[in-house]
Amino acid sequence: MVTILKFRSIFFAVRATNPPTLSPCTALRYCHFESEWDGNALEKNSKSSQTRLRSSVGIFWDLDNKPPKSLPPYEAANKLKAAASHFGVVRHMVAYANRHTFSHVPQDVREQRKERRLLNQLENKGVIKPDEPYLCRVCGRKFYTNEKLVNHFKQIHEREHMKRLNQIESAKGSRRVKLVAKYSMKMQKYKNAVRGVLTPKVGYGLADELKRAGFWVRTVLDKPQAADLALNGHMVDMMDKRQVECVVLVSDDSDFANVLKEAKLRCLKTVVVGDTNDGALKRTADAAFSWEEILMGKAKKEAVSVVEKWKDRNILNRLEWTYKPEVEKKKFTTEEEEEEEDSEYMFDEVDGVGAGAYKNKGGSNTWWELDTDDHDFINQQSGK
């Protein structure tokens, strides 16, 4: 028994002197930072520096003059954003329109709705059967007619969604925050599913689709030129705050020509998206694209060459020499003063060297009289 106790004491003493080594996997768990020489960190730093060098882009969309027609609003907004991103980092996206623009339904959308009604009638009569059953994207139930899917969605999911909204609106403080966090996933799932099932009550969902794409949508009063004035003021405000370096204007309205001229005077890049071939905006802007080029993706390829031209122009502007009389006069006067100071300093130095070189240590003889040692040295040299 005594030997066992001695063995245990020796074993624990050895373990105390040799602490356990961590395996590589466990060692990595305790590392909560990235070293300065890490490759991923260097790549992140290089990417962040590249984004800093790129100019900030602002998209200003006049929806009264240029609403999306050939494509759905969400797809059109994403293609516009993708084309503008080749000019720099898109940081601001703004769209203005009056109430009539958001409530208006285009002719293409009306025709699609008519076709859907005819298909619903034929499906209810049993003349046409869908190849695959209609699937509810919220609960996963299947239906063999579109009308049954719509009724199911309205009776169950729409009511549940309204109840959630009412609970959030009636709550306050921390309880409201908890409810928003609790219902966020369900509400997002409902929003994604409702687009393909229910028709919007007002218009064809232009404002909601643009907001989903990331645009800041603003409705103005039903007055003439109300959207133009509001958009104009927004552009000038952002230029005053220096939040935009490249302005992308989506419009054909010639009233924005003065704003583009103001942007060019402030050394900002200007791009216009419109359908007018030879309009006042396209003549004023640095680059211009048609709406078809944006939707077809041609503007992406041409944007690269436009940016290269801007870079070359900036380099030439830096290298260009401009004569400024005041600056040249100051430089000339400072150079003359420096030359005079240098000459005075040189003369003072020569005088000091001469006086110090020819002065006697004792100070008895004058500067032209040589010392005896110097005289003997000269006689020795002549005797040689």
mmCIF file of C-alpha atoms in Angstrom:
data_model
loop_
_atom_site.group_PDB
_atom_site.id
_atom_site.type_symbol
_atom_site.label_atom_id
_atom_site.label_comp_id
_atom_site.label_asym_id
_atom_site.label_seq_id
_atom_site.Cartn_x
_atom_site.Cartn_y
_atom_site.Cartn_z
ATOM 1 C CA MET A 1 0.000 0.000 0.000
ATOM 2 C CA VAL A 2 2.846 2.336 0.847
ATOM 3 C CA THR A 3 4.560 1.588 -2.468
ATOM 4 C CA ILE A 4 1.378 2.418 -4.375
ATOM 5 C CA LEU A 5 1.064 5.778 -2.615
ATOM 6 C CA LYS A 6 4.711 6.578 -3.354
ATOM 7 C CA PHE A 7 4.201 5.670 -7.036
ATOM 8 C CA ARG A 8 1.152 7.955 -7.258
ATOM 9 C CA SER A 9 3.013 10.889 -5.706
ATOM 10 C CA ILE A 10 5.928 10.413 -8.156
ATOM 11 C CA PHE A 11 3.524 10.177 -11.134
ATOM 12 C CA PHE A 12 1.680 13.421 -10.250
ATOM 13 C CA ALA A 13 4.977 15.224 -9.670
ATOM 14 C CA VAL A 14 6.159 14.232 -13.174
ATOM 15 C CA ARG A 15 2.852 15.424 -14.707
ATOM 16 C CA ALA A 16 3.183 18.769 -12.927
ATOM 17 C CA THR A 17 6.698 19.299 -14.297
ATOM 18 C CA ASN A 18 5.607 18.322 -17.879
ATOM 19 C CA PRO A 19 2.404 20.226 -18.780
ATOM 20 C CA PRO A 20 0.195 18.657 -21.474
ATOM 21 C CA THR A 21 0.944 19.820 -25.011
ATOM 22 C CA LEU A 22 -1.919 21.027 -27.164
ATOM 23 C CA SER A 23 -2.581 19.352 -30.466
ATOM 24 C CA PRO A 24 -2.573 21.531 -33.609
ATOM 25 C CA CYS A 25 -6.355 21.478 -33.808
ATOM 26 C CA THR A 26 -6.837 22.566 -30.217
ATOM 27 C CA ALA A 27 -4.152 25.212 -30.577
ATOM 28 C CA LEU A 28 -6.032 26.762 -33.465
ATOM 29 C CA ARG A 29 -9.141 27.059 -31.338
ATOM 30 C CA TYR A 30 -7.472 29.471 -28.979
ATOM 31 C CA CYS A 31 -6.204 31.744 -31.760
ATOM 32 C CA HIS A 32 -8.797 34.534 -32.124
ATOM 33 C CA PHE A 33 -6.778 36.801 -34.397
ATOM 34 C CA GLU A 34 -5.136 36.849 -37.824
ATOM 35 C CA SER A 35 -1.426 37.426 -38.109
ATOM 36 C CA GLU A 36 -0.172 40.344 -40.149
ATOM 37 C CA TRP A 37 1.527 38.028 -42.629
ATOM 38 C CA ASP A 38 -1.526 35.871 -43.216
ATOM 39 C CA GLY A 39 -2.345 35.459 -46.903
ATOM 40 C CA ASN A 40 -6.091 35.896 -46.405
ATOM 41 C CA ALA A 41 -5.518 39.096 -44.446
ATOM 42 C CA LEU A 42 -3.280 40.452 -47.209
ATOM 43 C CA GLU A 43 -5.912 39.655 -49.818
ATOM 44 C CA LYS A 44 -8.563 41.427 -47.741
ATOM 45 C CA ASN A 45 -6.335 44.473 -47.338
ATOM 46 C CA SER A 46 -5.632 44.595 -51.066
ATOM 47 C CA LYS A 47 -9.334 44.312 -51.898
ATOM 48 C CA SER A 48 -10.242 47.030 -49.408
ATOM 49 C CA SER A 49 -7.559 49.313 -50.853
ATOM 50 C CA GLN A 50 -8.911 48.703 -54.361
ATOM 51 C CA THR A 51 -12.435 49.575 -53.244
ATOM 52 C CA ARG A 52 -11.128 52.766 -51.630
ATOM 53 C CA LEU A 53 -9.495 53.780 -54.895
ATOM 54 C CA ARG A 54 -12.735 53.255 -56.837
ATOM 55 C CA SER A 55 -15.103 56.202 -56.993
ATOM 56 C CA SER A 56 -18.507 56.175 -55.277
ATOM 57 C CA VAL A 57 -21.469 56.031 -57.669
ATOM 58 C CA GLY A 58 -24.990 57.353 -57.146
ATOM 59 C CA ILE A 59 -27.980 56.225 -59.270
ATOM 60 C CA PHE A 60 -30.784 58.778 -59.645
ATOM 61 C CA TRP A 61 -33.875 57.354 -61.351
ATOM 62 C CA ASP A 62 -36.669 59.517 -62.751
ATOM 63 C CA LEU A 63 -39.506 56.970 -62.752
ATOM 64 C CA ASP A 64 -42.031 59.412 -64.202
ATOM 65 C CA ASN A 65 -39.922 59.735 -67.335
ATOM 66 C CA LYS A 66 -38.251 56.332 -67.512
ATOM 67 C CA PRO A 67 -40.215 53.500 -65.812
ATOM 68 C CA PRO A 68 -39.165 49.864 -66.450
ATOM 69 C CA LYS A 69 -41.325 48.458 -69.242
ATOM 70 C CA SER A 70 -39.796 45.483 -71.024
ATOM 71 C CA LEU A 71 -38.601 43.691 -67.854
ATOM 72 C CA PRO A 72 -40.036 43.276 -64.359
ATOM 73 C CA PRO A 73 -38.978 46.087 -62.012
ATOM 74 C CA TYR A 74 -36.761 43.927 -59.820
ATOM 75 C CA GLU A 75 -34.751 42.514 -62.751
ATOM 76 C CA ALA A 76 -34.471 45.923 -64.414
ATOM 77 C CA ALA A 77 -33.192 47.503 -61.187
ATOM 78 C CA ASN A 78 -30.596 44.765 -60.708
ATOM 79 C CA LYS A 79 -29.319 45.129 -64.278
ATOM 80 C CA LEU A 80 -29.077 48.883 -63.863
ATOM 81 C CA LYS A 81 -27.126 48.425 -60.640
ATOM 82 C CA ALA A 82 -24.801 45.873 -62.282
ATOM 83 C CA ALA A 83 -24.046 48.269 -65.157
ATOM 84 C CA ALA A 84 -23.410 51.194 -62.796
ATOM 85 C CA SER A 85 -21.082 49.102 -60.616
ATOM 86 C CA HIS A 86 -18.511 49.072 -63.451
ATOM 87 C CA PHE A 87 -18.026 52.838 -62.942
ATOM 88 C CA GLY A 88 -17.261 52.409 -59.223
ATOM 89 C CA VAL A 89 -18.865 51.342 -55.972
ATOM 90 C CA VAL A 90 -22.635 51.930 -56.004
ATOM 91 C CA ARG A 91 -23.398 53.553 -52.650
ATOM 92 C CA HIS A 92 -26.648 55.454 -53.309
ATOM 93 C CA MET A 93 -29.729 54.413 -55.310
ATOM 94 C CA VAL A 94 -32.662 56.824 -55.400
ATOM 95 C CA ALA A 95 -35.947 56.712 -57.348
ATOM 96 C CA TYR A 96 -38.627 59.441 -57.462
ATOM 97 C CA ALA A 97 -42.148 59.349 -58.914
ATOM 98 C CA ASN A 98 -45.638 60.606 -58.228
ATOM 99 C CA ARG A 99 -48.577 58.518 -57.059
ATOM 100 C CA HIS A 100 -49.913 58.003 -60.580
ATOM 101 C CA THR A 101 -46.717 56.216 -61.690
ATOM 102 C CA PHE A 102 -46.938 53.683 -58.853
ATOM 103 C CA SER A 103 -50.655 53.043 -59.411
ATOM 104 C CA HIS A 104 -50.354 52.722 -63.202
ATOM 105 C CA VAL A 105 -50.336 49.221 -64.741
ATOM 106 C CA PRO A 106 -48.465 48.828 -68.065
ATOM 107 C CA GLN A 107 -50.093 47.205 -71.058
ATOM 108 C CA ASP A 108 -47.834 44.126 -70.924
ATOM 109 C CA VAL A 109 -48.831 43.434 -67.332
ATOM 110 C CA ARG A 110 -52.506 43.820 -68.206
ATOM 111 C CA GLU A 111 -52.210 41.261 -70.997
ATOM 112 C CA GLN A 112 -50.444 38.810 -68.690
ATOM 113 C CA ARG A 113 -53.234 39.161 -66.131
ATOM 114 C CA LYS A 114 -55.884 38.539 -68.778
ATOM 115 C CA GLU A 115 -54.112 35.369 -69.876
ATOM 116 C CA ARG A 116 -53.926 34.186 -66.284
ATOM 117 C CA ARG A 117 -57.697 34.678 -65.838
ATOM 118 C CA LEU A 118 -58.435 32.640 -68.972
ATOM 119 C CA LEU A 119 -56.155 29.845 -67.761
ATOM 120 C CA ASN A 120 -57.890 29.821 -64.387
ATOM 121 C CA GLN A 121 -61.298 29.466 -66.066
ATOM 122 C CA LEU A 122 -60.099 26.590 -68.247
ATOM 123 C CA GLU A 123 -58.489 24.848 -65.238
ATOM 124 C CA ASN A 124 -61.707 25.139 -63.213
ATOM 125 C CA LYS A 125 -63.734 23.595 -66.070
ATOM 126 C CA GLY A 126 -61.229 20.749 -66.441
ATOM 127 C CA VAL A 127 -60.264 21.605 -70.012
ATOM 128 C CA ILE A 128 -56.602 22.187 -69.146
ATOM 129 C CA LYS A 129 -54.555 20.408 -66.517
ATOM 130 C CA PRO A 130 -51.170 21.714 -65.370
ATOM 131 C CA ASP A 131 -48.119 19.528 -65.945
ATOM 132 C CA GLU A 132 -47.096 19.948 -62.303
ATOM 133 C CA PRO A 133 -49.331 20.878 -59.355
ATOM 134 C CA TYR A 134 -49.098 24.391 -57.928
ATOM 135 C CA LEU A 135 -46.955 24.465 -54.801
ATOM 136 C CA CYS A 136 -47.502 26.777 -51.850
ATOM 137 C CA ARG A 137 -44.094 28.217 -50.999
ATOM 138 C CA VAL A 138 -45.071 28.851 -47.373
ATOM 139 C CA CYS A 139 -46.514 25.541 -46.161
ATOM 140 C CA GLY A 140 -45.626 23.233 -49.077
ATOM 141 C CA ARG A 141 -49.166 22.079 -49.956
ATOM 142 C CA LYS A 142 -49.978 21.164 -53.567
ATOM 143 C CA PHE A 143 -53.007 22.311 -55.596
ATOM 144 C CA TYR A 144 -54.160 21.345 -59.093
ATOM 145 C CA THR A 145 -55.707 24.725 -59.909
ATOM 146 C CA ASN A 146 -54.303 28.198 -59.453
ATOM 147 C CA GLU A 147 -57.554 29.514 -57.970
ATOM 148 C CA LYS A 148 -57.416 27.011 -55.101
ATOM 149 C CA LEU A 149 -53.858 28.073 -54.363
ATOM 150 C CA VAL A 150 -54.879 31.749 -54.300
ATOM 151 C CA ASN A 151 -57.847 31.063 -52.003
ATOM 152 C CA HIS A 152 -55.689 28.983 -49.671
ATOM 153 C CA PHE A 153 -53.051 31.719 -49.548
ATOM 154 C CA LYS A 154 -55.598 34.438 -48.763
ATOM 155 C CA GLN A 155 -57.521 32.490 -46.132
ATOM 156 C CA ILE A 156 -54.545 31.178 -44.171
ATOM 157 C CA HIS A 157 -51.212 32.857 -44.849
ATOM 158 C CA GLU A 158 -52.433 36.388 -45.533
ATOM 159 C CA ARG A 159 -54.485 36.405 -42.332
ATOM 160 C CA GLU A 160 -51.539 35.084 -40.314
ATOM 161 C CA HIS A 161 -49.325 37.758 -41.791
ATOM 162 C CA MET A 162 -51.785 40.514 -40.865
ATOM 163 C CA LYS A 163 -52.004 39.152 -37.294
ATOM 164 C CA ARG A 164 -48.216 39.307 -36.969
ATOM 165 C CA LEU A 165 -48.139 42.889 -38.216
ATOM 166 C CA ASN A 166 -50.867 43.920 -35.779
ATOM 167 C CA GLN A 167 -48.996 42.326 -32.863
ATOM 168 C CA ILE A 168 -45.778 44.136 -33.785
ATOM 169 C CA GLU A 169 -47.556 47.485 -34.166
ATOM 170 C CA SER A 170 -49.363 47.172 -30.829
ATOM 171 C CA ALA A 171 -46.216 46.175 -28.917
ATOM 172 C CA LYS A 172 -43.641 48.624 -27.587
ATOM 173 C CA GLY A 173 -40.091 48.591 -26.299
ATOM 174 C CA SER A 174 -38.261 45.308 -25.794
ATOM 175 C CA ARG A 175 -41.402 43.247 -26.477
ATOM 176 C CA ARG A 176 -41.640 44.746 -29.960
ATOM 177 C CA VAL A 177 -37.991 43.919 -30.637
ATOM 178 C CA LYS A 178 -38.561 40.322 -29.518
ATOM 179 C CA LEU A 179 -41.621 39.968 -31.758
ATOM 180 C CA VAL A 180 -39.758 41.307 -34.779
ATOM 181 C CA ALA A 181 -36.937 38.834 -34.149
ATOM 182 C CA LYS A 182 -39.444 36.019 -33.646
ATOM 183 C CA TYR A 183 -41.463 36.642 -36.827
ATOM 184 C CA SER A 184 -38.680 37.870 -39.133
ATOM 185 C CA MET A 185 -38.126 34.525 -40.898
ATOM 186 C CA LYS A 186 -41.838 33.871 -41.377
ATOM 187 C CA MET A 187 -42.495 37.374 -42.682
ATOM 188 C CA GLN A 188 -39.626 37.141 -45.145
ATOM 189 C CA LYS A 189 -40.908 33.764 -46.342
ATOM 190 C CA TYR A 190 -44.369 35.238 -46.843
ATOM 191 C CA LYS A 191 -42.996 38.218 -48.814
ATOM 192 C CA ASN A 192 -41.056 35.928 -51.133
ATOM 193 C CA ALA A 193 -44.110 33.744 -51.769
ATOM 194 C CA VAL A 194 -46.762 36.448 -52.141
ATOM 195 C CA ARG A 195 -45.175 37.940 -55.281
ATOM 196 C CA GLY A 196 -46.014 34.948 -57.416
ATOM 197 C CA VAL A 197 -49.460 34.228 -55.990
ATOM 198 C CA LEU A 198 -51.395 37.412 -55.245
ATOM 199 C CA THR A 199 -51.725 40.394 -57.552
ATOM 200 C CA PRO A 200 -50.794 43.724 -55.918
ATOM 201 C CA LYS A 201 -53.713 45.836 -54.801
ATOM 202 C CA VAL A 202 -52.181 49.034 -56.225
ATOM 203 C CA GLY A 203 -50.347 49.040 -59.552
ATOM 204 C CA TYR A 204 -48.065 46.119 -60.305
ATOM 205 C CA GLY A 205 -45.750 46.334 -57.264
ATOM 206 C CA LEU A 206 -43.275 48.847 -58.696
ATOM 207 C CA ALA A 207 -42.327 50.468 -55.379
ATOM 208 C CA ASP A 208 -42.002 47.181 -53.484
ATOM 209 C CA GLU A 209 -39.868 45.595 -56.198
ATOM 210 C CA LEU A 210 -37.500 48.556 -56.371
ATOM 211 C CA LYS A 211 -37.177 48.580 -52.591
ATOM 212 C CA ARG A 212 -36.372 44.882 -52.715
ATOM 213 C CA ALA A 213 -33.586 45.673 -55.176
ATOM 214 C CA GLY A 214 -32.104 48.208 -52.740
ATOM 215 C CA PHE A 215 -33.484 51.523 -54.051
ATOM 216 C CA TRP A 216 -34.673 54.318 -51.811
ATOM 217 C CA VAL A 217 -38.138 55.038 -53.319
ATOM 218 C CA ARG A 218 -39.869 58.354 -52.742
ATOM 219 C CA THR A 219 -43.428 59.360 -53.702
ATOM 220 C CA VAL A 220 -44.041 63.046 -54.461
ATOM 221 C CA LEU A 221 -47.222 65.090 -54.834
ATOM 222 C CA ASP A 222 -49.305 64.955 -58.005
ATOM 223 C CA LYS A 223 -48.019 68.281 -59.295
ATOM 224 C CA PRO A 224 -46.238 69.073 -62.561
ATOM 225 C CA GLN A 225 -42.453 68.699 -62.323
ATOM 226 C CA ALA A 226 -42.679 67.659 -58.659
ATOM 227 C CA ALA A 227 -40.519 64.548 -59.137
ATOM 228 C CA ASP A 228 -37.973 66.480 -61.229
ATOM 229 C CA LEU A 229 -37.580 69.185 -58.600
ATOM 230 C CA ALA A 230 -37.248 66.655 -55.774
ATOM 231 C CA LEU A 231 -34.690 64.579 -57.674
ATOM 232 C CA ASN A 232 -32.795 67.705 -58.703
ATOM 233 C CA GLY A 233 -32.592 68.883 -55.102
ATOM 234 C CA HIS A 234 -31.467 65.452 -53.915
ATOM 235 C CA MET A 235 -28.635 65.376 -56.460
ATOM 236 C CA VAL A 236 -27.408 68.858 -55.542
ATOM 237 C CA ASP A 237 -27.543 68.004 -51.836
ATOM 238 C CA MET A 238 -25.404 64.898 -52.312
ATOM 239 C CA MET A 239 -22.935 66.838 -54.445
ATOM 240 C CA ASP A 240 -22.652 69.495 -51.728
ATOM 241 C CA LYS A 241 -21.926 66.811 -49.129
ATOM 242 C CA ARG A 242 -19.378 65.166 -51.496
ATOM 243 C CA GLN A 243 -21.036 61.765 -51.162
ATOM 244 C CA VAL A 244 -20.933 60.997 -54.889
ATOM 245 C CA GLU A 245 -18.081 61.073 -57.400
ATOM 246 C CA CYS A 246 -19.987 59.616 -60.364
ATOM 247 C CA VAL A 247 -23.617 60.525 -61.159
ATOM 248 C CA VAL A 248 -25.764 58.015 -63.095
ATOM 249 C CA LEU A 249 -29.014 59.672 -64.209
ATOM 250 C CA VAL A 250 -31.849 57.556 -65.635
ATOM 251 C CA SER A 251 -33.993 60.012 -67.564
ATOM 252 C CA ASP A 252 -34.606 61.694 -70.921
ATOM 253 C CA ASP A 253 -35.879 64.946 -69.440
ATOM 254 C CA SER A 254 -33.791 67.884 -70.663
ATOM 255 C CA ASP A 255 -34.511 69.799 -67.440
ATOM 256 C CA PHE A 256 -31.661 67.884 -65.782
ATOM 257 C CA ALA A 257 -29.060 69.350 -68.160
ATOM 258 C CA ASN A 258 -28.187 72.153 -65.731
ATOM 259 C CA VAL A 259 -27.579 69.660 -62.928
ATOM 260 C CA LEU A 260 -25.233 67.642 -65.134
ATOM 261 C CA LYS A 261 -23.343 70.814 -66.059
ATOM 262 C CA GLU A 262 -23.028 71.649 -62.367
ATOM 263 C CA ALA A 263 -21.694 68.150 -61.700
ATOM 264 C CA LYS A 264 -19.083 68.508 -64.441
ATOM 265 C CA LEU A 265 -17.991 71.882 -63.031
ATOM 266 C CA ARG A 266 -17.398 70.094 -59.727
ATOM 267 C CA CYS A 267 -15.181 67.554 -61.555
ATOM 268 C CA LEU A 268 -17.714 64.709 -61.171
ATOM 269 C CA LYS A 269 -18.225 61.956 -63.743
ATOM 270 C CA THR A 270 -21.674 61.913 -65.381
ATOM 271 C CA VAL A 271 -23.500 59.011 -67.062
ATOM 272 C CA VAL A 272 -26.973 59.172 -68.636
ATOM 273 C CA VAL A 273 -29.316 56.244 -69.324
ATOM 274 C CA GLY A 274 -32.106 57.098 -71.767
ATOM 275 C CA ASP A 275 -33.697 56.248 -75.084
ATOM 276 C CA THR A 276 -33.329 59.604 -76.842
ATOM 277 C CA ASN A 277 -30.490 59.286 -79.355
ATOM 278 C CA ASP A 278 -29.362 62.908 -79.530
ATOM 279 C CA GLY A 279 -30.817 64.599 -76.467
ATOM 280 C CA ALA A 280 -29.533 67.443 -74.339
ATOM 281 C CA LEU A 281 -28.591 65.089 -71.516
ATOM 282 C CA LYS A 282 -26.485 62.807 -73.696
ATOM 283 C CA ARG A 283 -24.688 65.774 -75.217
ATOM 284 C CA THR A 284 -23.850 67.108 -71.756
ATOM 285 C CA ALA A 285 -22.862 63.868 -70.013
ATOM 286 C CA ASP A 286 -19.482 62.158 -70.214
ATOM 287 C CA ALA A 287 -21.044 58.834 -71.247
ATOM 288 C CA ALA A 288 -24.516 57.804 -72.411
ATOM 289 C CA PHE A 289 -26.287 54.454 -72.814
ATOM 290 C CA SER A 290 -29.709 53.434 -74.009
ATOM 291 C CA TRP A 291 -32.107 51.486 -71.821
ATOM 292 C CA GLU A 292 -31.839 48.517 -74.200
ATOM 293 C CA GLU A 293 -28.051 48.449 -73.798
ATOM 294 C CA ILE A 294 -28.484 48.329 -70.038
ATOM 295 C CA LEU A 295 -30.982 45.459 -70.177
ATOM 296 C CA MET A 296 -28.990 43.472 -72.770
ATOM 297 C CA GLY A 297 -25.706 43.867 -70.886
ATOM 298 C CA LYS A 298 -23.849 45.880 -73.532
ATOM 299 C CA ALA A 299 -23.271 48.763 -71.132
ATOM 300 C CA LYS A 300 -21.043 46.534 -68.945
ATOM 301 C CA LYS A 301 -18.522 46.028 -71.756
ATOM 302 C CA GLU A 302 -18.522 49.666 -72.829
ATOM 303 C CA ALA A 303 -18.194 50.896 -69.242
ATOM 304 C CA VAL A 304 -14.661 49.466 -69.018
ATOM 305 C CA SER A 305 -13.444 51.558 -71.964
ATOM 306 C CA VAL A 306 -15.196 54.643 -70.589
ATOM 307 C CA VAL A 307 -13.439 54.274 -67.229
ATOM 308 C CA GLU A 308 -10.071 53.864 -68.981
ATOM 309 C CA LYS A 309 -10.683 57.093 -70.905
ATOM 310 C CA TRP A 310 -11.489 58.880 -67.645
ATOM 311 C CA LYS A 311 -8.232 57.633 -66.122
ATOM 312 C CA ASP A 312 -6.213 58.810 -69.143
ATOM 313 C CA ARG A 313 -7.902 62.199 -68.991
ATOM 314 C CA ASN A 314 -7.083 62.558 -65.301
ATOM 315 C CA ILE A 315 -3.435 61.717 -65.967
ATOM 316 C CA LEU A 316 -3.252 64.287 -68.767
ATOM 317 C CA ASN A 317 -4.839 66.925 -66.546
ATOM 318 C CA ARG A 318 -2.200 66.290 -63.905
ATOM 319 C CA LEU A 319 0.635 66.510 -66.435
ATOM 320 C CA GLU A 320 -0.722 69.609 -68.131
ATOM 321 C CA TRP A 321 1.228 72.778 -67.262
ATOM 322 C CA THR A 322 -0.745 75.923 -66.593
ATOM 323 C CA TYR A 323 0.826 79.374 -66.239
ATOM 324 C CA LYS A 324 -0.172 81.137 -63.023
ATOM 325 C CA PRO A 325 1.440 84.622 -62.777
ATOM 326 C CA GLU A 326 1.077 84.983 -59.020
ATOM 327 C CA VAL A 327 2.648 81.611 -58.275
ATOM 328 C CA GLU A 328 5.492 82.150 -60.762
ATOM 329 C CA LYS A 329 6.180 85.624 -59.336
ATOM 330 C CA LYS A 330 6.418 84.245 -55.822
ATOM 331 C CA LYS A 331 8.761 81.499 -56.955
ATOM 332 C CA PHE A 332 10.980 84.006 -58.809
ATOM 333 C CA THR A 333 11.217 86.351 -55.811
ATOM 334 C CA THR A 334 12.038 83.529 -53.411
ATOM 335 C CA GLU A 335 14.765 82.216 -55.738
ATOM 336 C CA GLU A 336 16.365 85.688 -55.991
ATOM 337 C CA GLU A 337 16.335 86.087 -52.199
ATOM 338 C CA GLU A 338 17.927 82.682 -51.746
ATOM 339 C CA GLU A 339 20.700 83.550 -54.264
ATOM 340 C CA GLU A 340 21.443 86.826 -52.473
ATOM 341 C CA GLU A 341 21.637 85.076 -49.103
ATOM 342 C CA ASP A 342 23.970 82.428 -50.529
ATOM 343 C CA SER A 343 26.299 85.071 -52.053
ATOM 344 C CA GLU A 344 26.459 87.044 -48.782
ATOM 345 C CA TYR A 345 27.236 83.878 -46.888
ATOM 346 C CA MET A 346 30.024 82.978 -49.306
ATOM 347 C CA PHE A 347 31.671 86.388 -49.013
ATOM 348 C CA ASP A 348 31.491 86.293 -45.235
ATOM 349 C CA GLU A 349 33.085 82.884 -45.223
ATOM 350 C CA VAL A 350 35.938 83.966 -47.493
ATOM 351 C CA ASP A 351 36.653 87.022 -45.316
ATOM 352 C CA GLY A 352 36.676 84.882 -42.234
ATOM 353 C CA VAL A 353 39.043 82.327 -43.749
ATOM 354 C CA GLY A 354 41.454 85.061 -44.972
ATOM 355 C CA ALA A 355 41.535 86.834 -41.654
ATOM 356 C CA GLY A 356 42.034 83.650 -39.721
ATOM 357 C CA ALA A 357 44.689 82.259 -42.055
ATOM 358 C CA TYR A 358 46.962 85.256 -42.091
ATOM 359 C CA LYS A 359 46.664 86.339 -38.494
ATOM 360 C CA ASN A 360 49.623 85.655 -36.274
ATOM 361 C CA LYS A 361 49.185 83.611 -33.169
ATOM 362 C CA GLY A 362 50.607 86.406 -31.097
ATOM 363 C CA GLY A 363 48.650 89.006 -33.000
ATOM 364 C CA SER A 364 51.713 91.366 -33.309
ATOM 365 C CA ASN A 365 52.295 91.306 -37.053
ATOM 366 C CA THR A 366 49.863 92.403 -39.702
ATOM 367 C CA TRP A 367 48.345 90.028 -42.210
ATOM 368 C CA TRP A 368 50.902 90.796 -44.983
ATOM 369 C CA GLU A 369 53.920 90.185 -42.768
ATOM 370 C CA LEU A 370 55.005 86.554 -42.635
ATOM 371 C CA ASP A 371 56.104 84.773 -39.514
ATOM 372 C CA THR A 372 59.727 83.747 -39.012
ATOM 373 C CA ASP A 373 58.935 80.086 -39.387
ATOM 374 C CA ASP A 374 57.225 80.714 -42.670
ATOM 375 C CA HIS A 375 60.163 82.866 -43.834
ATOM 376 C CA ASP A 376 62.699 80.110 -42.997
ATOM 377 C CA PHE A 377 60.527 77.567 -44.806
ATOM 378 C CA ILE A 378 60.547 79.734 -47.965
ATOM 379 C CA ASN A 379 64.359 80.168 -47.817
ATOM 380 C CA GLN A 380 64.836 76.407 -47.491
ATOM 381 C CA GLN A 381 62.667 75.751 -50.489
ATOM 382 C CA SER A 382 64.553 78.364 -52.570
ATOM 383 C CA GLY A 383 67.951 76.916 -51.488
ATOM 384 C CA LYS A 384 66.908 73.501 -52.698
#
